[in-house]
CSV table of C-alpha atoms in Angstrom, one decimal:
chain,number,residue,atom,x,y,z
K,1,UNK,CA,14.0,152.6,130.4
K,2,UNK,CA,10.1,152.5,131.2
K,3,UNK,CA,9.9,151.5,127.3
K,4,UNK,CA,12.1,148.7,127.1
K,5,UNK,CA,9.8,145.4,127.2
K,6,UNK,CA,13.1,142.8,128.6
K,7,UNK,CA,10.9,139.4,126.8
K,8,UNK,CA,10.3,141.5,123.4
K,9,UNK,CA,14.2,142.9,123.6
K,10,UNK,CA,15.8,139.4,124.6
K,11,UNK,CA,13.3,138.0,121.6
K,12,UNK,CA,13.3,141.3,118.7
K,13,UNK,CA,18.1,141.6,120.4
K,14,UNK,CA,17.8,137.7,119.3
K,15,UNK,CA,16.9,138.6,115.7
K,16,UNK,CA,19.3,141.4,115.8
K,17,UNK,CA,22.4,139.9,116.2
K,18,UNK,CA,20.8,136.8,113.9
K,19,UNK,CA,20.9,139.2,110.4
K,20,UNK,CA,24.3,141.2,111.1
K,21,UNK,CA,26.9,139.9,108.2
K,22,UNK,CA,29.3,137.5,109.7
K,23,UNK,CA,32.8,140.0,110.5
K,24,UNK,CA,30.6,143.0,112.4
K,25,UNK,CA,32.2,143.3,115.7
K,26,UNK,CA,28.9,144.6,117.3
K,27,UNK,CA,29.5,143.3,121.2
K,28,UNK,CA,33.4,145.0,121.2
K,29,UNK,CA,30.8,147.9,119.9
K,30,UNK,CA,28.7,147.8,122.7
K,31,UNK,CA,30.5,147.2,125.0
K,32,UNK,CA,33.0,150.6,124.3
K,33,UNK,CA,29.6,152.7,124.1
K,34,UNK,CA,26.8,152.0,127.0
K,35,UNK,CA,24.7,154.0,125.2
K,36,UNK,CA,24.5,152.6,122.6
K,37,UNK,CA,24.1,149.6,124.3
K,38,UNK,CA,21.2,151.0,125.9
K,39,UNK,CA,19.6,152.5,122.7
K,40,UNK,CA,20.1,149.0,121.2
K,41,UNK,CA,17.9,147.4,123.4
K,42,UNK,CA,15.3,150.4,123.6
K,43,UNK,CA,14.4,150.1,119.5
K,44,UNK,CA,14.4,146.1,119.5
K,45,UNK,CA,12.0,146.4,122.5
K,46,UNK,CA,9.9,148.5,121.4
K,47,UNK,CA,10.2,148.6,117.3
K,48,UNK,CA,10.7,145.1,116.2
K,49,UNK,CA,10.8,147.6,112.3
K,50,UNK,CA,13.5,149.6,113.7
K,51,UNK,CA,15.4,146.3,114.7
K,52,UNK,CA,15.0,144.8,111.8
K,53,UNK,CA,16.6,147.4,109.5
K,54,UNK,CA,19.7,147.7,111.8
K,55,UNK,CA,20.0,144.0,111.3
K,56,UNK,CA,20.3,144.6,108.0
K,57,UNK,CA,22.0,147.4,108.3
K,58,UNK,CA,24.7,147.7,111.2
K,59,UNK,CA,26.7,149.7,109.3
K,60,UNK,CA,23.9,152.1,111.1
K,61,UNK,CA,25.4,151.7,114.4
K,62,UNK,CA,28.6,153.9,113.4
K,63,UNK,CA,25.7,157.1,113.2
K,64,UNK,CA,24.1,155.8,115.8
K,65,UNK,CA,27.4,156.5,117.9
K,66,UNK,CA,27.5,160.2,117.2
K,67,UNK,CA,25.3,162.6,119.6
K,68,UNK,CA,24.4,164.8,116.3
K,69,UNK,CA,23.1,162.0,115.3
K,70,UNK,CA,19.9,161.7,117.5
K,71,UNK,CA,19.8,165.6,119.1
K,72,UNK,CA,19.0,167.3,115.8
K,73,UNK,CA,17.7,167.3,112.5
K,74,UNK,CA,19.8,168.1,109.5
K,75,UNK,CA,17.9,170.7,107.0
K,76,UNK,CA,16.1,170.4,103.9
K,77,UNK,CA,19.0,172.3,101.9
K,78,UNK,CA,21.9,170.1,104.2
K,79,UNK,CA,19.6,166.7,102.5
K,80,UNK,CA,19.7,168.2,99.1
K,81,UNK,CA,23.3,169.1,99.2
K,82,UNK,CA,24.5,165.9,101.3
K,83,UNK,CA,23.3,163.3,98.7
K,84,UNK,CA,24.2,165.6,96.0
K,85,UNK,CA,27.7,164.8,97.0
K,86,UNK,CA,27.3,161.7,98.2
K,87,UNK,CA,25.6,161.5,94.0
K,88,UNK,CA,28.3,162.8,92.3
K,89,UNK,CA,30.8,160.2,93.7
K,90,UNK,CA,28.9,157.5,92.0
K,91,UNK,CA,29.3,156.5,88.3
K,92,UNK,CA,25.9,154.7,86.3
K,93,UNK,CA,22.8,154.6,87.0
K,94,UNK,CA,22.2,152.1,89.1
K,95,UNK,CA,25.0,152.6,91.4
K,96,UNK,CA,22.6,156.7,91.5
K,97,UNK,CA,19.9,154.6,92.4
K,98,UNK,CA,21.6,152.6,95.3
K,99,UNK,CA,23.2,155.7,96.7
K,100,UNK,CA,19.6,157.3,97.3
K,101,UNK,CA,18.3,154.1,98.8
K,102,UNK,CA,20.8,154.5,101.4
K,103,UNK,CA,21.0,157.4,101.7
K,104,UNK,CA,17.1,157.6,102.3
K,105,UNK,CA,17.1,154.5,104.9
K,106,UNK,CA,19.5,156.5,106.8
K,107,UNK,CA,17.7,159.3,107.4
K,108,UNK,CA,14.8,157.8,108.2
K,109,UNK,CA,16.1,155.4,110.6
K,110,UNK,CA,16.9,158.7,112.5
K,111,UNK,CA,14.1,160.0,112.3
K,112,UNK,CA,11.9,156.5,113.6
K,113,UNK,CA,14.6,156.4,116.0
K,114,UNK,CA,14.3,160.2,117.5
K,115,UNK,CA,10.9,159.5,118.3
K,116,UNK,CA,10.7,156.3,119.8
K,117,UNK,CA,12.9,157.4,121.8
K,118,UNK,CA,11.2,161.1,122.1
K,119,UNK,CA,13.4,163.6,121.8
K,120,UNK,CA,10.9,164.4,118.1
K,121,UNK,CA,7.1,164.6,117.4
K,122,UNK,CA,4.6,164.3,114.9
K,123,UNK,CA,5.4,167.5,114.3
K,124,UNK,CA,8.9,167.1,113.2
K,125,UNK,CA,8.4,164.0,112.5
K,126,UNK,CA,6.2,164.7,109.5
K,127,UNK,CA,8.2,166.6,107.9
K,128,UNK,CA,11.1,165.6,108.0
K,129,UNK,CA,10.4,162.6,106.5
K,130,UNK,CA,8.9,165.0,103.5
K,131,UNK,CA,12.0,167.2,103.7
K,132,UNK,CA,13.5,163.1,103.4
K,133,UNK,CA,11.8,162.9,100.7
K,134,UNK,CA,12.1,166.3,98.4
K,135,UNK,CA,15.5,165.8,98.7
K,136,UNK,CA,15.1,162.4,97.2
K,137,UNK,CA,13.3,163.6,94.5
K,138,UNK,CA,14.6,166.8,94.0
K,139,UNK,CA,18.5,164.7,92.8
K,140,UNK,CA,16.6,161.7,91.1
K,141,UNK,CA,15.0,164.6,88.7
K,142,UNK,CA,18.3,165.3,87.9
K,143,UNK,CA,19.3,161.3,87.7
K,144,UNK,CA,16.6,160.7,85.5
K,145,UNK,CA,16.3,164.2,83.1
K,146,UNK,CA,20.6,163.6,82.5
K,147,UNK,CA,19.9,159.6,81.7
K,148,UNK,CA,16.9,160.7,79.0
K,149,UNK,CA,19.2,163.5,77.3
K,150,UNK,CA,21.7,160.6,77.2
K,151,UNK,CA,19.9,157.8,74.6
K,152,UNK,CA,17.1,161.1,74.0
K,153,UNK,CA,18.6,164.1,74.7
K,154,UNK,CA,16.4,167.1,75.6
K,155,UNK,CA,13.1,169.1,74.4
K,156,UNK,CA,13.4,173.1,73.3
K,157,UNK,CA,12.0,174.9,75.6
K,158,UNK,CA,11.1,171.6,78.1
K,159,UNK,CA,10.6,171.8,81.4
K,160,UNK,CA,9.2,169.0,83.9
K,161,UNK,CA,8.2,169.7,87.7
K,162,UNK,CA,6.9,167.5,90.4
K,163,UNK,CA,4.0,167.5,92.7
K,164,UNK,CA,3.0,166.2,95.4
K,165,UNK,CA,0.0,165.6,97.3
K,166,UNK,CA,-1.7,163.8,100.0
K,167,UNK,CA,1.1,163.2,102.9
K,168,UNK,CA,3.4,164.5,101.5
K,169,UNK,CA,2.6,167.4,99.7
K,170,UNK,CA,0.8,168.5,104.0
K,171,UNK,CA,4.0,167.7,105.2
K,172,UNK,CA,2.3,164.8,107.3
K,173,UNK,CA,4.0,161.6,106.1
K,174,UNK,CA,5.6,158.3,108.1
K,175,UNK,CA,7.3,156.0,107.6
K,176,UNK,CA,5.5,153.8,105.8
K,177,UNK,CA,4.5,157.5,103.9
K,178,UNK,CA,3.9,156.5,99.7
K,179,UNK,CA,4.1,159.2,97.1
K,180,UNK,CA,1.3,160.8,95.7
K,181,UNK,CA,2.4,162.7,92.1
K,182,UNK,CA,1.7,164.7,89.5
K,183,UNK,CA,3.8,165.4,86.5
K,184,UNK,CA,3.7,168.1,84.9
K,185,UNK,CA,5.7,169.5,81.7
K,186,UNK,CA,5.9,172.9,79.5
K,187,UNK,CA,7.4,173.1,75.7
K,188,UNK,CA,8.4,175.2,73.2
K,189,UNK,CA,5.6,175.6,71.0
K,190,UNK,CA,7.6,175.1,67.8
K,191,UNK,CA,9.6,171.9,69.2
K,192,UNK,CA,8.3,168.5,67.3
K,193,UNK,CA,10.6,165.8,69.5
K,194,UNK,CA,13.9,166.2,71.5
K,195,UNK,CA,17.1,166.8,70.0
K,196,UNK,CA,19.5,163.1,71.1
K,197,UNK,CA,20.3,160.5,68.0
K,198,UNK,CA,16.1,158.9,69.5
K,199,UNK,CA,14.7,161.4,69.3
K,200,UNK,CA,11.4,161.7,70.0
K,201,UNK,CA,8.0,163.7,70.3
K,202,UNK,CA,7.6,165.7,73.2
K,203,UNK,CA,4.7,164.1,75.0
K,204,UNK,CA,6.0,161.2,74.1
K,205,UNK,CA,9.7,161.9,76.2
K,206,UNK,CA,8.1,163.1,79.3
K,207,UNK,CA,5.6,160.2,80.1
K,208,UNK,CA,8.9,158.3,79.4
K,209,UNK,CA,11.2,160.7,81.8
K,210,UNK,CA,7.5,159.8,84.1
K,211,UNK,CA,7.6,156.4,84.2
K,212,UNK,CA,11.2,156.5,84.8
K,213,UNK,CA,11.6,158.5,87.2
K,214,UNK,CA,8.8,156.2,89.1
K,215,UNK,CA,10.7,153.7,88.8
K,216,UNK,CA,14.1,155.5,89.7
K,217,UNK,CA,11.4,155.6,93.2
K,218,UNK,CA,9.9,152.2,93.3
K,219,UNK,CA,12.4,149.8,92.1
K,220,UNK,CA,14.2,147.3,94.4
K,221,UNK,CA,17.7,147.4,94.0
K,222,UNK,CA,20.3,145.4,95.4
K,223,UNK,CA,19.3,147.9,98.3
K,224,UNK,CA,16.0,146.5,98.4
K,225,UNK,CA,13.1,149.4,97.8
K,226,UNK,CA,12.5,152.9,98.2
K,227,UNK,CA,9.2,155.1,97.8
K,228,UNK,CA,5.4,153.3,97.2
K,229,UNK,CA,4.4,156.6,93.8
K,230,UNK,CA,0.1,156.9,94.0
K,231,UNK,CA,-0.7,158.1,90.2
K,232,UNK,CA,-4.6,158.1,90.7
K,233,UNK,CA,-5.0,162.0,91.4
K,234,UNK,CA,-3.5,163.3,87.9
K,235,UNK,CA,-5.9,164.2,85.5
K,236,UNK,CA,-8.3,162.0,85.0
K,237,UNK,CA,-6.3,158.9,87.2
K,238,UNK,CA,-5.9,156.0,85.9
K,239,UNK,CA,-7.6,157.3,82.8
K,240,UNK,CA,-5.3,159.8,81.9
K,241,UNK,CA,-1.6,160.5,80.7
K,242,UNK,CA,0.9,159.1,83.0
K,243,UNK,CA,2.8,163.9,82.8
K,244,UNK,CA,0.5,165.9,81.2
K,245,UNK,CA,1.1,169.5,79.9
K,246,UNK,CA,0.7,172.4,82.5
K,247,UNK,CA,-1.8,173.5,79.4
K,248,UNK,CA,-4.2,170.7,80.3
K,249,UNK,CA,-3.9,170.8,83.7
K,250,UNK,CA,-5.0,174.1,84.1
K,251,UNK,CA,-7.9,173.1,81.6
K,252,UNK,CA,-8.7,169.9,83.0
K,253,UNK,CA,-9.7,171.9,86.3
K,254,UNK,CA,-11.3,174.7,84.8
K,255,UNK,CA,-13.6,172.3,83.6
K,256,UNK,CA,-13.7,168.7,84.4
K,257,UNK,CA,-12.3,168.3,87.6
K,258,UNK,CA,-14.4,166.5,90.7
K,259,UNK,CA,-14.8,167.5,93.7
K,260,UNK,CA,-12.9,164.7,95.6
K,261,UNK,CA,-10.3,165.4,93.0
K,262,UNK,CA,-10.0,169.1,94.1
K,263,UNK,CA,-10.5,168.3,97.5
K,264,UNK,CA,-6.7,165.9,97.2
K,265,UNK,CA,-5.7,169.6,95.4
K,266,UNK,CA,-6.1,171.1,98.9
K,267,UNK,CA,-2.3,169.4,99.6
K,268,UNK,CA,-0.8,169.6,96.5
K,269,UNK,CA,2.2,171.2,96.3
K,270,UNK,CA,5.0,171.8,93.5
K,271,UNK,CA,8.6,169.3,95.2
K,272,UNK,CA,10.7,169.6,91.9
K,273,UNK,CA,11.2,171.8,88.9
K,274,UNK,CA,12.1,174.8,87.7
K,275,UNK,CA,12.0,177.8,89.5
K,276,UNK,CA,10.1,179.9,85.9
K,277,UNK,CA,7.7,176.5,85.6
K,278,UNK,CA,6.7,176.0,89.7
K,279,UNK,CA,5.3,179.4,90.1
K,280,UNK,CA,3.0,178.8,87.0
K,281,UNK,CA,2.2,175.3,88.2
K,282,UNK,CA,1.4,177.0,91.7
K,283,UNK,CA,-1.0,180.0,89.8
K,284,UNK,CA,-2.2,176.9,88.1
K,285,UNK,CA,-3.2,175.5,91.7
K,286,UNK,CA,-4.5,178.6,92.8
K,287,UNK,CA,-6.8,179.6,90.4
K,288,UNK,CA,-8.0,176.0,91.2
K,289,UNK,CA,-8.6,176.5,94.6
K,290,UNK,CA,-10.1,180.0,94.7
K,291,UNK,CA,-12.3,179.0,91.8
K,292,UNK,CA,-16.6,179.8,93.7
K,293,UNK,CA,-18.0,176.5,94.5
K,294,UNK,CA,-21.8,176.2,95.9
K,295,UNK,CA,-21.1,174.9,99.7
K,296,UNK,CA,-24.1,172.5,99.5
K,297,UNK,CA,-22.7,170.7,96.9
K,298,UNK,CA,-18.7,170.6,97.3
K,299,UNK,CA,-20.5,169.3,101.1
K,300,UNK,CA,-23.0,167.3,99.8
K,301,UNK,CA,-20.2,165.5,97.4
K,302,UNK,CA,-17.7,165.3,100.1
K,303,UNK,CA,-20.1,163.4,102.5
K,304,UNK,CA,-20.9,161.0,100.2
K,305,UNK,CA,-16.7,160.4,98.9
K,306,UNK,CA,-16.8,159.5,102.5
K,307,UNK,CA,-19.5,157.3,102.9
K,308,UNK,CA,-17.7,155.9,99.7
K,309,UNK,CA,-15.1,155.4,101.2
K,310,UNK,CA,-16.2,154.1,104.7
K,311,UNK,CA,-18.1,150.7,103.1
K,312,UNK,CA,-14.8,149.6,102.1
K,313,UNK,CA,-12.6,150.5,104.1
K,314,UNK,CA,-15.2,150.3,107.3
K,315,UNK,CA,-12.1,151.0,110.2
K,316,UNK,CA,-11.3,147.9,112.2
K,317,UNK,CA,-11.3,149.8,115.5
K,318,UNK,CA,-10.0,152.3,117.4
K,319,UNK,CA,-6.2,151.7,116.6
K,320,UNK,CA,-7.3,151.8,112.7
K,321,UNK,CA,-6.6,155.3,113.0
K,322,UNK,CA,-6.2,156.4,109.7
K,323,UNK,CA,-10.6,155.0,108.6
K,324,UNK,CA,-11.8,154.7,112.0
K,325,UNK,CA,-14.9,156.9,112.3
K,326,UNK,CA,-13.6,160.4,114.3
K,327,UNK,CA,-10.0,159.1,112.9
K,328,UNK,CA,-7.4,161.7,110.1
K,329,UNK,CA,-9.6,160.8,107.0
K,330,UNK,CA,-13.0,162.7,108.9
K,331,UNK,CA,-10.6,165.8,109.7
K,332,UNK,CA,-8.8,165.5,106.5
K,333,UNK,CA,-12.5,165.6,104.4
K,334,UNK,CA,-13.4,168.5,107.7
K,335,UNK,CA,-10.5,170.9,106.6
K,336,UNK,CA,-10.4,170.2,102.8
K,337,UNK,CA,-14.2,170.5,102.2
K,338,UNK,CA,-14.3,174.1,104.4
K,339,UNK,CA,-11.0,175.1,102.0
K,340,UNK,CA,-12.8,174.4,99.1
K,341,UNK,CA,-16.3,176.4,100.3
K,342,UNK,CA,-14.2,179.4,101.7
K,343,UNK,CA,-11.6,179.4,99.4
K,344,UNK,CA,-13.0,181.8,96.4
K,345,UNK,CA,-13.5,184.4,99.7
K,346,UNK,CA,-10.7,184.3,100.8
K,347,UNK,CA,-8.0,182.1,99.8
K,348,UNK,CA,-6.4,182.8,103.2
K,349,UNK,CA,-7.9,179.1,104.8
K,350,UNK,CA,-5.3,177.7,102.0
K,351,UNK,CA,-2.7,175.7,103.8
K,352,UNK,CA,-1.6,172.1,102.2
K,353,UNK,CA,-0.8,170.9,106.0
K,354,UNK,CA,-4.5,169.6,107.9
K,355,UNK,CA,-3.6,171.0,111.3
K,356,UNK,CA,-2.2,175.0,109.3
K,357,UNK,CA,-5.5,174.7,107.4
K,358,UNK,CA,-8.2,174.4,110.7
K,359,UNK,CA,-6.3,177.2,111.7
K,360,UNK,CA,-6.5,179.3,109.1
K,361,UNK,CA,-10.5,178.7,108.9
K,362,UNK,CA,-11.0,179.3,111.7
K,363,UNK,CA,-9.2,182.6,112.4
K,364,UNK,CA,-10.9,183.6,108.7
K,365,UNK,CA,-14.3,182.9,110.8
K,366,UNK,CA,-15.5,179.9,108.6
K,367,UNK,CA,-14.7,177.0,110.9
K,368,UNK,CA,-15.9,178.3,115.0
K,369,UNK,CA,-12.8,178.5,117.8
K,370,UNK,CA,-13.9,175.9,119.9
K,371,UNK,CA,-14.5,172.8,116.6
K,372,UNK,CA,-10.7,174.6,115.0
K,373,UNK,CA,-9.6,173.2,119.2
K,374,UNK,CA,-11.7,170.2,119.7
K,375,UNK,CA,-10.5,168.9,115.5
K,376,UNK,CA,-6.0,170.3,116.1
K,377,UNK,CA,-5.9,168.5,119.3
K,378,UNK,CA,-7.5,165.4,117.8
K,379,UNK,CA,-5.0,165.8,114.7
K,380,UNK,CA,-1.8,166.2,116.8
K,381,UNK,CA,-2.9,162.8,118.7
K,382,UNK,CA,-3.2,160.9,116.7
K,383,UNK,CA,-0.5,161.4,114.0
K,384,UNK,CA,1.0,161.3,117.5
K,385,UNK,CA,0.4,157.5,117.9
K,386,UNK,CA,0.6,156.6,113.8
K,387,UNK,CA,4.3,158.2,114.2
K,388,UNK,CA,4.6,155.3,116.7
K,389,UNK,CA,3.0,153.4,115.0
K,390,UNK,CA,4.2,153.3,111.5
K,391,UNK,CA,7.6,153.3,113.0
K,392,UNK,CA,7.2,150.3,115.0
K,393,UNK,CA,4.8,147.1,113.5
K,394,UNK,CA,5.2,146.4,110.0
K,395,UNK,CA,0.8,145.2,110.3
K,396,UNK,CA,-1.5,146.1,111.8
K,397,UNK,CA,-2.1,147.4,115.5
K,398,UNK,CA,-2.8,144.3,117.5
K,399,UNK,CA,-3.5,145.5,121.5
K,400,UNK,CA,-4.0,142.3,122.4
K,401,UNK,CA,-0.2,141.2,121.8
K,402,UNK,CA,1.3,144.6,121.3
K,403,UNK,CA,4.3,143.8,123.8
K,404,UNK,CA,4.6,146.4,127.2
K,405,UNK,CA,7.8,149.0,125.7
K,406,UNK,CA,4.9,149.3,122.1
K,407,UNK,CA,2.3,150.0,124.9
K,408,UNK,CA,4.3,152.0,126.6
K,409,UNK,CA,5.7,154.5,123.5
K,410,UNK,CA,2.5,154.9,122.5
K,411,UNK,CA,1.2,156.0,126.5
K,412,UNK,CA,4.4,158.0,126.0
K,413,UNK,CA,3.4,159.5,122.6
K,414,UNK,CA,-0.1,160.5,124.1
K,415,UNK,CA,0.9,161.7,126.9
K,416,UNK,CA,-0.9,159.4,129.5
K,417,UNK,CA,-0.1,157.4,132.2
K,418,UNK,CA,-0.6,154.3,130.8
K,419,UNK,CA,-1.8,152.5,127.6
K,420,UNK,CA,-5.6,152.4,129.4
K,421,UNK,CA,-5.6,155.9,129.2
K,422,UNK,CA,-4.1,156.4,125.9
K,423,UNK,CA,-6.7,154.2,124.9
K,424,UNK,CA,-9.7,156.4,126.6
K,425,UNK,CA,-8.5,159.1,125.4
K,426,UNK,CA,-8.5,158.2,121.5
K,427,UNK,CA,-11.6,156.6,121.7
K,428,UNK,CA,-13.0,160.4,123.3
K,429,UNK,CA,-11.4,162.3,121.2
K,430,UNK,CA,-12.7,160.0,118.0
K,431,UNK,CA,-16.0,160.4,119.4
K,432,UNK,CA,-15.6,164.2,120.0
K,433,UNK,CA,-14.4,164.6,115.8
K,434,UNK,CA,-17.5,162.2,114.3
K,435,UNK,CA,-19.0,164.6,116.0
K,436,UNK,CA,-18.1,167.8,114.2
K,437,UNK,CA,-18.3,165.8,111.1
K,438,UNK,CA,-21.9,164.5,111.3
K,439,UNK,CA,-22.3,168.1,112.1
K,440,UNK,CA,-20.0,169.8,109.4
K,441,UNK,CA,-20.8,167.8,106.8
K,442,UNK,CA,-23.7,166.2,107.4
K,443,UNK,CA,-26.0,162.3,106.1
K,444,UNK,CA,-27.7,162.9,103.7
């Protein structure tokens, strides 16, 4: 394959073999499946991060033999159903956490290999990673709720919703994305305590449930860690309670939220919880986003925040795709700022996904067609390259030390003839984005 670096493949394949548990008959398996041998060689030569996972989990080789593992992506319903079925066969809380980790890591490995092989692209990989995370969140919510009820009972009329923001909210997740979450609950006005053998006040009950939920997502078990969770986007940030009532959520965004918090809210999406509470939270989010704003203030606040972020994370070079001038953060800031400026006039501009939001803004006349086309083209390119880097590497990308296999993968992802061409394309793209950014969000 054109993306296999023979030298790197040898080194990583050797590490892969060294990491295999004793007794794994890998050579007989590879000899019987030449296609599998080529696939493992490509993974070893271009994506050491995936090769490392394969070495620690040789059981995935059996899944790779199945052609459907690489030719299709399970739907959200299939993922939830399979994980729920897997959890139904486990006994105990710790066993459930291990089962969730095995499931999520195998599904994320599937996505990574499909990207490496060119069988899927960023527009499909982002939603696929998000679908896995959503299935995990929905199933773990039930696990945590049952665990809480065992000790503390239930709160009368209690309901709990998980709101995703950031990459998960926008369905733009990569292999290493963390989860930006907000927990919102409600309960009967008459409820003063849960009804279990260790009753808790509603606020303490849902705070404890939220902490347990975070632990279920982040704890390193025998199967390793799962996701990092970021709670800084909740009302009042790190100073606020870990879970908030729906009423306090509405009041906060009606009276006290800052521009940057409302910008982040443009990507908010309810991913788990009862239908009744889900609809109420979605209405509260829409109310916050469609409240009239002074466009000049929103633009000035957004620019000031972006400059502050740039001082903290200046972007090492063009391959620091998230933070580089003209990188993904600039594109996201443009989409979020324009949505806040125009949503009170026409809510059709709202969409959690960055590319979809840019398209909606263009259709509504809030962004010129030429600018929208440039920004959408740039976002797609930078997302494609980011996916490859997050799948292949555990650290930052260094063009001087990158393997030939990885460079070939990046060129293919950028639809460029070689690595030099994709570097030029990326630099030109970022310059165009930055010029549009400075025009729409001018410096003070």
